Each structure stands twice: as structure tokens, then as C-alpha cells.
Amino acid sequence: MRKKLIIGNWKMHGTLPFVAEYLGALLQGFSPIKHADMVLLPPYVFLADTAKHLKETPIKWGAQNLAAEKAGAYTGEISGEMLAEFGCHYVIVGHSERRTLYHETDVEVFQKLTRAQEAGLTPILCVGESLTEREQELTFATLDRQLALLLQADVQKLEKTVIAYEPIWAIGTGKTASPEQVQAVHAYIRAKITAINADLANKICIIYGGSVKANNAKTLLAMNDIDGALVGGASLNPQEFLEIYRCS
Ligand code: PGA
């Protein structure tokens, strides 16, 4: 059976006092669930503090982005190796905010995925259609395009990857995709992987993101192919994030 994975993406939120208060509250309310892992993705500058608080706990942490290059003259960038030094286990690649606001292409996203794996990190590859694409029935075509490089690569790249389906129209909008809509997309993604390697398809973790809250997590996480949640806004409240984790 696949474990559930509940990931909190803080985006560009927080302060040092917030981190201390948040992690204190989280650890106070946290009791590990055997079949579910919890992961926090704070901004880079809070990774050291996060690591200090979480290092003796089962909660893992990671980052929201990494450089497409290994090292060198790339002012302002952070490499996968640097993240690994801070004890990161996971890193997001291809979040729709990066694709839209910073014009990251599928090729760049795949480079980042490769860099993450080289550094021993598990990439969380975000895919998902815009509202226009959904309305024009281009959801599956969009996913095909976003997954093409991953599915053409060697199987090893698939092995240590989390796929996060995040329909853009559901992110930060309060409009959650229905459990049935999400299930249909996740089943589609898993079927594509089955065509390459059935055993791997059975193991790969496909999570959903887009306005996941404590009040909708249970029905989403109950679906067959929804292996977890990538939580933005609601992960900023430790009590709500704990409640989502408990829905696993
Ligand atoms: P949201 O964000 O939960 O605030 O919709 C999800 C995400 O962007 O990962």
C-alpha cells in the first residue's frame, strides 16, 4: 500500500518568530501516523531553523525551488547540493507560479528535476492545466506535454519522483477540484506510467494540490489514486495543517 504524503508549501510567507511559534505548535499537536508522512517546505532562509526544530522528529522538510544548474555564476540561485546540506529531502519543481510568473519551461523544469535527483533530493513535479485549458478540454493534452520529458527519461528518474497534480484554477482560489475530477486525472497519470512500468506505477506517489483545507481533505484523500496533498494557504496554520494530516 502507498503511504500518504502531506506537504505544506508556505510559499513566500513567514518570519523567524512565526517559524518558532508555528513549529512549536505543530510539534505539540503532532502524533505520527504509520501510513502517512508530513513534509514542510518553508522559504530557503528558514530552512536552518526548520531543520533545528524537526531533526529529531519524523517530519521531513524541503524547499520550493532549486537552480537548474549545478553550481557557478548564477547570482541569487540555490543549488540542489546546498539544499541537501540543509537536510532537505524534497524540493518542488515546476510549480505553476514558477511556470507562469517566472516563465519556467518544461525543459527547465526537467533540468531542475534532474539536479534534484543528482543531489539526492526527491523532486515534487507539479503539473496541471489552466482554466482555459480545462474549458477547451485540453487537460490531458497539457499533462501529456508536462510529463513528456519525465516519461521519456530512464525509469530511475521516475522511481524517486512525486507527481503533484495542481490544476491552476484551483490554486489559492478556494475552488477545489472535486474528488472525482482529481481521481480521473490521477488515474490517467498512473495509467501512463503503467504503460512504462506497472510495478513503478503502483508505487509512485501522486498527490493533489489546490485549495486543500481541513474540510475537504478527507474526501480527496479517500480516493484510490490520491496519495496525498500539497497544501498552500491552509498549511500556514499549524492546527489546520495537523487536521489535514489526520485525514490521511
Ligand atoms: P493552495 O496552494 O492550497 O493555497 O491553493 C496550493 C499550492 O500552490 O501548492
PDB file of C-alpha atoms and ligand atoms in Angstrom:
ATOM      1  CA  MET A   1       0.000   0.000   0.000  1.00  0.00           C
ATOM      2  CA  ARG A   2       1.201   3.506  -0.833  1.00  0.00           C
ATOM      3  CA  LYS A   3       1.857   5.850   2.070  1.00  0.00           C
ATOM      4  CA  LYS A   4       0.054   9.188   2.117  1.00  0.00           C
ATOM      5  CA  LEU A   5       2.211  12.291   1.781  1.00  0.00           C
ATOM      6  CA  ILE A   6       1.018  15.577   3.253  1.00  0.00           C
ATOM      7  CA  ILE A   7       3.178  18.516   2.193  1.00  0.00           C
ATOM      8  CA  GLY A   8       2.921  22.120   3.352  1.00  0.00           C
ATOM      9  CA  ASN A   9       4.112  24.758   0.873  1.00  0.00           C
ATOM     10  CA  TRP A  10       4.488  28.024   2.739  1.00  0.00           C
ATOM     11  CA  LYS A  11       5.316  29.967  -0.442  1.00  0.00           C
ATOM     12  CA  MET A  12       6.796  33.399   0.427  1.00  0.00           C
ATOM     13  CA  HIS A  13       5.299  33.667   3.909  1.00  0.00           C
ATOM     14  CA  GLY A  14       6.704  33.729   7.422  1.00  0.00           C
ATOM     15  CA  THR A  15       9.172  35.458   9.729  1.00  0.00           C
ATOM     16  CA  LEU A  16      11.680  33.998  12.185  1.00  0.00           C
ATOM     17  CA  PRO A  17       9.279  34.400  15.156  1.00  0.00           C
ATOM     18  CA  PHE A  18       6.477  32.811  13.086  1.00  0.00           C
ATOM     19  CA  VAL A  19       8.688  29.791  12.339  1.00  0.00           C
ATOM     20  CA  ALA A  20       9.444  29.198  16.027  1.00  0.00           C
ATOM     21  CA  GLU A  21       5.826  29.632  17.064  1.00  0.00           C
ATOM     22  CA  TYR A  22       4.480  27.526  14.214  1.00  0.00           C
ATOM     23  CA  LEU A  23       6.884  24.627  14.723  1.00  0.00           C
ATOM     24  CA  GLY A  24       6.292  24.687  18.476  1.00  0.00           C
ATOM     25  CA  ALA A  25       2.535  24.375  17.927  1.00  0.00           C
ATOM     26  CA  LEU A  26       2.956  21.763  15.193  1.00  0.00           C
ATOM     27  CA  LEU A  27       5.164  19.525  17.310  1.00  0.00           C
ATOM     28  CA  GLN A  28       2.866  19.838  20.272  1.00  0.00           C
ATOM     29  CA  GLY A  29      -0.100  18.580  18.252  1.00  0.00           C
ATOM     30  CA  PHE A  30       1.754  16.076  16.076  1.00  0.00           C
ATOM     31  CA  SER A  31       1.468  12.377  16.561  1.00  0.00           C
ATOM     32  CA  PRO A  32       2.855  10.258  13.757  1.00  0.00           C
ATOM     33  CA  ILE A  33       0.509   8.183  11.632  1.00  0.00           C
ATOM     34  CA  LYS A  34       2.135   4.983  10.355  1.00  0.00           C
ATOM     35  CA  HIS A  35       0.784   5.230   6.831  1.00  0.00           C
ATOM     36  CA  ALA A  36       1.376   8.985   6.347  1.00  0.00           C
ATOM     37  CA  ASP A  37       4.402  11.274   6.110  1.00  0.00           C
ATOM     38  CA  MET A  38       4.419  15.002   6.774  1.00  0.00           C
ATOM     39  CA  VAL A  39       6.707  17.438   4.945  1.00  0.00           C
ATOM     40  CA  LEU A  40       7.184  21.205   5.310  1.00  0.00           C
ATOM     41  CA  LEU A  41       8.554  23.468   2.591  1.00  0.00           C
ATOM     42  CA  PRO A  42       9.413  26.857   4.126  1.00  0.00           C
ATOM     43  CA  PRO A  43      11.267  29.626   2.269  1.00  0.00           C
ATOM     44  CA  TYR A  44      15.035  28.986   1.946  1.00  0.00           C
ATOM     45  CA  VAL A  45      16.023  31.404   4.697  1.00  0.00           C
ATOM     46  CA  PHE A  46      14.014  29.452   7.281  1.00  0.00           C
ATOM     47  CA  LEU A  47      15.480  26.042   6.421  1.00  0.00           C
ATOM     48  CA  ALA A  48      18.172  26.135   9.113  1.00  0.00           C
ATOM     49  CA  ASP A  49      15.638  26.929  11.829  1.00  0.00           C
ATOM     50  CA  THR A  50      13.187  24.373  10.487  1.00  0.00           C
ATOM     51  CA  ALA A  51      15.907  21.714  10.471  1.00  0.00           C
ATOM     52  CA  LYS A  52      16.839  22.573  14.059  1.00  0.00           C
ATOM     53  CA  HIS A  53      13.250  22.052  15.218  1.00  0.00           C
ATOM     54  CA  LEU A  54      12.442  18.983  13.134  1.00  0.00           C
ATOM     55  CA  LYS A  55      15.662  16.989  13.066  1.00  0.00           C
ATOM     56  CA  GLU A  56      14.688  14.609  15.876  1.00  0.00           C
ATOM     57  CA  THR A  57      11.138  14.152  14.567  1.00  0.00           C
ATOM     58  CA  PRO A  58       9.612  12.083  11.738  1.00  0.00           C
ATOM     59  CA  ILE A  59       8.556  15.294   9.951  1.00  0.00           C
ATOM     60  CA  LYS A  60      10.699  15.998   6.903  1.00  0.00           C
ATOM     61  CA  TRP A  61      11.411  19.317   5.211  1.00  0.00           C
ATOM     62  CA  GLY A  62      12.461  20.654   1.842  1.00  0.00           C
ATOM     63  CA  ALA A  63      12.441  23.647  -0.485  1.00  0.00           C
ATOM     64  CA  GLN A  64      10.116  25.233  -3.011  1.00  0.00           C
ATOM     65  CA  ASN A  65      12.582  25.575  -5.872  1.00  0.00           C
ATOM     66  CA  LEU A  66      16.200  24.966  -6.893  1.00  0.00           C
ATOM     67  CA  ALA A  67      18.591  26.049  -9.625  1.00  0.00           C
ATOM     68  CA  ALA A  68      18.619  24.280 -12.971  1.00  0.00           C
ATOM     69  CA  GLU A  69      22.436  24.357 -12.836  1.00  0.00           C
ATOM     70  CA  LYS A  70      24.805  22.508 -10.553  1.00  0.00           C
ATOM     71  CA  ALA A  71      26.967  25.446  -9.397  1.00  0.00           C
ATOM     72  CA  GLY A  72      28.606  28.571 -10.771  1.00  0.00           C
ATOM     73  CA  ALA A  73      27.976  32.212 -11.584  1.00  0.00           C
ATOM     74  CA  TYR A  74      24.188  32.241 -11.111  1.00  0.00           C
ATOM     75  CA  THR A  75      23.541  35.166  -8.792  1.00  0.00           C
ATOM     76  CA  GLY A  76      20.633  34.610  -6.474  1.00  0.00           C
ATOM     77  CA  GLU A  77      20.232  30.894  -7.200  1.00  0.00           C
ATOM     78  CA  ILE A  78      20.346  27.966  -4.758  1.00  0.00           C
ATOM     79  CA  SER A  79      21.608  24.550  -5.824  1.00  0.00           C
ATOM     80  CA  GLY A  80      20.314  21.089  -5.006  1.00  0.00           C
ATOM     81  CA  GLU A  81      23.550  20.276  -3.190  1.00  0.00           C
ATOM     82  CA  MET A  82      23.094  23.307  -0.942  1.00  0.00           C
ATOM     83  CA  LEU A  83      19.581  22.154  -0.100  1.00  0.00           C
ATOM     84  CA  ALA A  84      20.828  18.672   0.708  1.00  0.00           C
ATOM     85  CA  GLU A  85      23.343  20.209   3.126  1.00  0.00           C
ATOM     86  CA  PHE A  86      20.419  21.725   4.995  1.00  0.00           C
ATOM     87  CA  GLY A  87      18.870  18.298   5.421  1.00  0.00           C
ATOM     88  CA  CYS A  88      16.189  18.795   2.762  1.00  0.00           C
ATOM     89  CA  HIS A  89      14.541  15.622   1.496  1.00  0.00           C
ATOM     90  CA  TYR A  90      12.154  17.162  -1.009  1.00  0.00           C
ATOM     91  CA  VAL A  91      12.020  20.060  -3.453  1.00  0.00           C
ATOM     92  CA  ILE A  92       9.219  21.343  -5.668  1.00  0.00           C
ATOM     93  CA  VAL A  93       9.936  21.669  -9.373  1.00  0.00           C
ATOM     94  CA  GLY A  94       7.637  23.312 -11.875  1.00  0.00           C
ATOM     95  CA  HIS A  95       5.107  24.876  -9.525  1.00  0.00           C
ATOM     96  CA  SER A  96       2.581  26.747 -11.672  1.00  0.00           C
ATOM     97  CA  GLU A  97       3.600  30.029 -10.007  1.00  0.00           C
ATOM     98  CA  ARG A  98       7.168  29.432 -11.255  1.00  0.00           C
ATOM     99  CA  ARG A  99       5.929  28.399 -14.686  1.00  0.00           C
ATOM    100  CA  THR A 100       3.629  31.415 -15.015  1.00  0.00           C
ATOM    101  CA  LEU A 101       5.361  34.246 -13.146  1.00  0.00           C
ATOM    102  CA  TYR A 102       8.974  33.252 -13.890  1.00  0.00           C
ATOM    103  CA  HIS A 103       8.375  31.665 -17.291  1.00  0.00           C
ATOM    104  CA  GLU A 104       9.896  28.304 -16.461  1.00  0.00           C
ATOM    105  CA  THR A 105       9.635  25.937 -19.395  1.00  0.00           C
ATOM    106  CA  ASP A 106       9.136  22.172 -19.391  1.00  0.00           C
ATOM    107  CA  VAL A 107      12.800  21.809 -20.363  1.00  0.00           C
ATOM    108  CA  GLU A 108      13.996  23.908 -17.418  1.00  0.00           C
ATOM    109  CA  VAL A 109      11.654  22.095 -15.069  1.00  0.00           C
ATOM    110  CA  PHE A 110      13.122  18.786 -16.186  1.00  0.00           C
ATOM    111  CA  GLN A 111      16.665  20.130 -15.689  1.00  0.00           C
ATOM    112  CA  LYS A 112      15.705  21.071 -12.141  1.00  0.00           C
ATOM    113  CA  LEU A 113      14.213  17.628 -11.584  1.00  0.00           C
ATOM    114  CA  THR A 114      17.489  16.071 -12.730  1.00  0.00           C
ATOM    115  CA  ARG A 115      19.573  18.380 -10.486  1.00  0.00           C
ATOM    116  CA  ALA A 116      17.359  17.499  -7.533  1.00  0.00           C
ATOM    117  CA  GLN A 117      17.843  13.782  -8.075  1.00  0.00           C
ATOM    118  CA  GLU A 118      21.599  14.180  -8.517  1.00  0.00           C
ATOM    119  CA  ALA A 119      21.667  15.888  -5.126  1.00  0.00           C
ATOM    120  CA  GLY A 120      19.718  13.017  -3.540  1.00  0.00           C
ATOM    121  CA  LEU A 121      16.506  15.025  -3.184  1.00  0.00           C
ATOM    122  CA  THR A 122      13.038  13.814  -4.120  1.00  0.00           C
ATOM    123  CA  PRO A 123      11.529  16.239  -6.648  1.00  0.00           C
ATOM    124  CA  ILE A 124       7.839  17.046  -6.391  1.00  0.00           C
ATOM    125  CA  LEU A 125       6.953  17.664 -10.027  1.00  0.00           C
ATOM    126  CA  CYS A 126       3.914  19.934 -10.332  1.00  0.00           C
ATOM    127  CA  VAL A 127       1.663  19.596 -13.350  1.00  0.00           C
ATOM    128  CA  GLY A 128      -1.808  20.897 -14.087  1.00  0.00           C
ATOM    129  CA  GLU A 129      -3.976  22.755 -16.536  1.00  0.00           C
ATOM    130  CA  SER A 130      -5.244  26.333 -16.549  1.00  0.00           C
ATOM    131  CA  LEU A 131      -8.938  27.166 -16.540  1.00  0.00           C
ATOM    132  CA  THR A 132      -8.892  27.890 -20.284  1.00  0.00           C
ATOM    133  CA  GLU A 133      -7.190  24.582 -20.966  1.00  0.00           C
ATOM    134  CA  ARG A 134      -9.816  22.737 -18.920  1.00  0.00           C
ATOM    135  CA  GLU A 135     -12.656  24.557 -20.654  1.00  0.00           C
ATOM    136  CA  GLN A 136     -11.167  23.720 -24.031  1.00  0.00           C
ATOM    137  CA  GLU A 137     -10.843  20.082 -22.959  1.00  0.00           C
ATOM    138  CA  LEU A 138      -7.084  20.310 -23.099  1.00  0.00           C
ATOM    139  CA  THR A 139      -6.452  18.952 -19.597  1.00  0.00           C
ATOM    140  CA  PHE A 140      -4.953  15.660 -20.726  1.00  0.00           C
ATOM    141  CA  ALA A 141      -3.009  17.246 -23.588  1.00  0.00           C
ATOM    142  CA  THR A 142      -1.458  19.693 -21.113  1.00  0.00           C
ATOM    143  CA  LEU A 143      -0.498  16.865 -18.773  1.00  0.00           C
ATOM    144  CA  ASP A 144       0.947  14.878 -21.682  1.00  0.00           C
ATOM    145  CA  ARG A 145       3.165  17.834 -22.533  1.00  0.00           C
ATOM    146  CA  GLN A 146       4.233  18.500 -18.945  1.00  0.00           C
ATOM    147  CA  LEU A 147       5.014  14.829 -18.281  1.00  0.00           C
ATOM    148  CA  ALA A 148       6.640  14.051 -21.638  1.00  0.00           C
ATOM    149  CA  LEU A 149      10.278  14.561 -20.619  1.00  0.00           C
ATOM    150  CA  LEU A 150       9.848  12.616 -17.407  1.00  0.00           C
ATOM    151  CA  LEU A 151       8.158   9.709 -19.138  1.00  0.00           C
ATOM    152  CA  GLN A 152      10.764   9.593 -21.895  1.00  0.00           C
ATOM    153  CA  ALA A 153      13.629   9.561 -19.379  1.00  0.00           C
ATOM    154  CA  ASP A 154      15.083   6.461 -17.814  1.00  0.00           C
ATOM    155  CA  VAL A 155      12.914   4.670 -15.303  1.00  0.00           C
ATOM    156  CA  GLN A 156      15.233   5.667 -12.469  1.00  0.00           C
ATOM    157  CA  LYS A 157      14.062   9.249 -12.799  1.00  0.00           C
ATOM    158  CA  LEU A 158      10.504   8.124 -12.217  1.00  0.00           C
ATOM    159  CA  GLU A 159      11.396   5.985  -9.274  1.00  0.00           C
ATOM    160  CA  LYS A 160      12.288   8.803  -6.940  1.00  0.00           C
ATOM    161  CA  THR A 161       9.731  11.394  -8.008  1.00  0.00           C
ATOM    162  CA  VAL A 162       6.494  12.639  -6.523  1.00  0.00           C
ATOM    163  CA  ILE A 163       3.946  13.955  -9.006  1.00  0.00           C
ATOM    164  CA  ALA A 164       1.657  16.740  -7.804  1.00  0.00           C
ATOM    165  CA  TYR A 165      -1.450  17.432  -9.853  1.00  0.00           C
ATOM    166  CA  GLU A 166      -2.305  21.069  -9.269  1.00  0.00           C
ATOM    167  CA  PRO A 167      -4.967  22.485 -11.584  1.00  0.00           C
ATOM    168  CA  ILE A 168      -4.080  26.184 -11.797  1.00  0.00           C
ATOM    169  CA  TRP A 169      -7.719  27.234 -11.450  1.00  0.00           C
ATOM    170  CA  ALA A 170      -7.860  25.613  -8.010  1.00  0.00           C
ATOM    171  CA  ILE A 171      -4.709  27.157  -6.517  1.00  0.00           C
ATOM    172  CA  GLY A 172      -5.339  29.832  -3.920  1.00  0.00           C
ATOM    173  CA  THR A 173      -8.827  30.396  -5.325  1.00  0.00           C
ATOM    174  CA  GLY A 174     -10.874  28.414  -2.811  1.00  0.00           C
ATOM    175  CA  LYS A 175     -12.150  26.371  -5.792  1.00  0.00           C
ATOM    176  CA  THR A 176     -11.133  22.804  -5.073  1.00  0.00           C
ATOM    177  CA  ALA A 177     -11.358  20.298  -7.875  1.00  0.00           C
ATOM    178  CA  SER A 178     -13.933  17.654  -6.971  1.00  0.00           C
ATOM    179  CA  PRO A 179     -12.570  14.338  -5.664  1.00  0.00           C
ATOM    180  CA  GLU A 180     -13.919  12.687  -8.834  1.00  0.00           C
ATOM    181  CA  GLN A 181     -12.192  15.206 -11.125  1.00  0.00           C
ATOM    182  CA  VAL A 182      -8.908  14.714  -9.313  1.00  0.00           C
ATOM    183  CA  GLN A 183      -9.270  10.932  -9.235  1.00  0.00           C
ATOM    184  CA  ALA A 184      -9.830  10.889 -13.008  1.00  0.00           C
ATOM    185  CA  VAL A 185      -6.641  12.857 -13.654  1.00  0.00           C
ATOM    186  CA  HIS A 186      -4.571  10.836 -11.185  1.00  0.00           C
ATOM    187  CA  ALA A 187      -5.794   7.586 -12.736  1.00  0.00           C
ATOM    188  CA  TYR A 188      -4.827   8.973 -16.156  1.00  0.00           C
ATOM    189  CA  ILE A 189      -1.300   9.799 -14.939  1.00  0.00           C
ATOM    190  CA  ARG A 190      -0.927   6.407 -13.277  1.00  0.00           C
ATOM    191  CA  ALA A 191      -2.095   4.648 -16.453  1.00  0.00           C
ATOM    192  CA  LYS A 192       0.582   6.486 -18.448  1.00  0.00           C
ATOM    193  CA  ILE A 193       3.209   5.222 -16.011  1.00  0.00           C
ATOM    194  CA  THR A 194       1.722   1.711 -16.064  1.00  0.00           C
ATOM    195  CA  ALA A 195       2.429   1.618 -19.772  1.00  0.00           C
ATOM    196  CA  ILE A 196       6.129   2.061 -18.915  1.00  0.00           C
ATOM    197  CA  ASN A 197       6.404   0.018 -15.752  1.00  0.00           C
ATOM    198  CA  ALA A 198       3.393  -1.362 -13.894  1.00  0.00           C
ATOM    199  CA  ASP A 199       5.263  -2.026 -10.682  1.00  0.00           C
ATOM    200  CA  LEU A 200       6.527   1.532 -10.556  1.00  0.00           C
ATOM    201  CA  ALA A 201       3.095   2.930 -11.364  1.00  0.00           C
ATOM    202  CA  ASN A 202       1.764   1.094  -8.381  1.00  0.00           C
ATOM    203  CA  LYS A 203       4.400   2.625  -6.120  1.00  0.00           C
ATOM    204  CA  ILE A 204       4.624   6.205  -7.380  1.00  0.00           C
ATOM    205  CA  CYS A 205       3.101   8.872  -5.193  1.00  0.00           C
ATOM    206  CA  ILE A 206       0.613  11.154  -6.998  1.00  0.00           C
ATOM    207  CA  ILE A 207      -0.640  13.954  -4.782  1.00  0.00           C
ATOM    208  CA  TYR A 208      -3.188  16.726  -5.296  1.00  0.00           C
ATOM    209  CA  GLY A 209      -2.853  20.459  -4.647  1.00  0.00           C
ATOM    210  CA  GLY A 210      -5.305  23.331  -5.000  1.00  0.00           C
ATOM    211  CA  SER A 211      -7.291  24.776  -2.086  1.00  0.00           C
ATOM    212  CA  VAL A 212      -6.923  21.697   0.095  1.00  0.00           C
ATOM    213  CA  LYS A 213      -8.384  22.520   3.511  1.00  0.00           C
ATOM    214  CA  ALA A 214      -9.258  20.608   6.670  1.00  0.00           C
ATOM    215  CA  ASN A 215     -12.876  20.451   5.494  1.00  0.00           C
ATOM    216  CA  ASN A 216     -12.232  18.831   2.102  1.00  0.00           C
ATOM    217  CA  ALA A 217      -9.089  16.759   2.729  1.00  0.00           C
ATOM    218  CA  LYS A 218     -10.867  13.628   3.882  1.00  0.00           C
ATOM    219  CA  THR A 219     -12.942  13.078   0.750  1.00  0.00           C
ATOM    220  CA  LEU A 220      -9.981  13.860  -1.508  1.00  0.00           C
ATOM    221  CA  LEU A 221      -7.599  11.562   0.357  1.00  0.00           C
ATOM    222  CA  ALA A 222     -10.147   8.743   0.328  1.00  0.00           C
ATOM    223  CA  MET A 223      -9.907   8.405  -3.459  1.00  0.00           C
ATOM    224  CA  ASN A 224      -7.948   5.438  -4.814  1.00  0.00           C
ATOM    225  CA  ASP A 225      -5.280   7.313  -6.707  1.00  0.00           C
ATOM    226  CA  ILE A 226      -4.888  10.384  -4.488  1.00  0.00           C
ATOM    227  CA  ASP A 227      -1.794   9.651  -2.430  1.00  0.00           C
ATOM    228  CA  GLY A 228      -1.543  12.911  -0.565  1.00  0.00           C
ATOM    229  CA  ALA A 229      -1.877  16.662  -0.670  1.00  0.00           C
ATOM    230  CA  LEU A 230       0.271  19.670  -1.495  1.00  0.00           C
ATOM    231  CA  VAL A 231      -1.195  22.323   0.758  1.00  0.00           C
ATOM    232  CA  GLY A 232      -0.531  26.040   0.302  1.00  0.00           C
ATOM    233  CA  GLY A 233      -2.637  28.550   2.249  1.00  0.00           C
ATOM    234  CA  ALA A 234      -4.008  26.086   4.796  1.00  0.00           C
ATOM    235  CA  SER A 235      -0.507  24.886   5.715  1.00  0.00           C
ATOM    236  CA  LEU A 236       0.244  28.289   7.282  1.00  0.00           C
ATOM    237  CA  ASN A 237      -1.997  27.414  10.217  1.00  0.00           C
ATOM    238  CA  PRO A 238      -0.405  24.587  12.219  1.00  0.00           C
ATOM    239  CA  GLN A 239      -3.745  23.399  13.627  1.00  0.00           C
ATOM    240  CA  GLU A 240      -5.372  23.197  10.202  1.00  0.00           C
ATOM    241  CA  PHE A 241      -2.313  21.528   8.715  1.00  0.00           C
ATOM    242  CA  LEU A 242      -2.387  18.926  11.502  1.00  0.00           C
ATOM    243  CA  GLU A 243      -6.067  18.327  10.833  1.00  0.00           C
ATOM    244  CA  ILE A 244      -5.344  17.721   7.153  1.00  0.00           C
ATOM    245  CA  TYR A 245      -2.585  15.272   8.125  1.00  0.00           C
ATOM    246  CA  ARG A 246      -5.039  13.445  10.374  1.00  0.00           C
ATOM    247  CA  CYS A 247      -7.371  12.959   7.370  1.00  0.00           C
ATOM    248  CA  SER A 248      -4.735  10.657   5.795  1.00  0.00           C
TER     249      SER A 248
HETATM  250  P1  PGA B   1      -3.357  26.499  -2.133  1.00  0.00           P
HETATM  251  O1  PGA B   1      -1.930  26.296  -2.869  1.00  0.00           O
HETATM  252  O2  PGA B   1      -3.516  25.324  -1.198  1.00  0.00           O
HETATM  253  O3  PGA B   1      -3.214  27.793  -1.390  1.00  0.00           O
HETATM  254  O4  PGA B   1      -4.393  26.514  -3.173  1.00  0.00           O
HETATM  255  C1  PGA B   1      -1.513  25.048  -3.307  1.00  0.00           C
HETATM  256  C2  PGA B   1      -0.181  25.160  -3.990  1.00  0.00           C
HETATM  257  O5  PGA B   1       0.053  26.156  -4.706  1.00  0.00           O
HETATM  258  O6  PGA B   1       0.690  24.281  -3.849  1.00  0.00           O
END
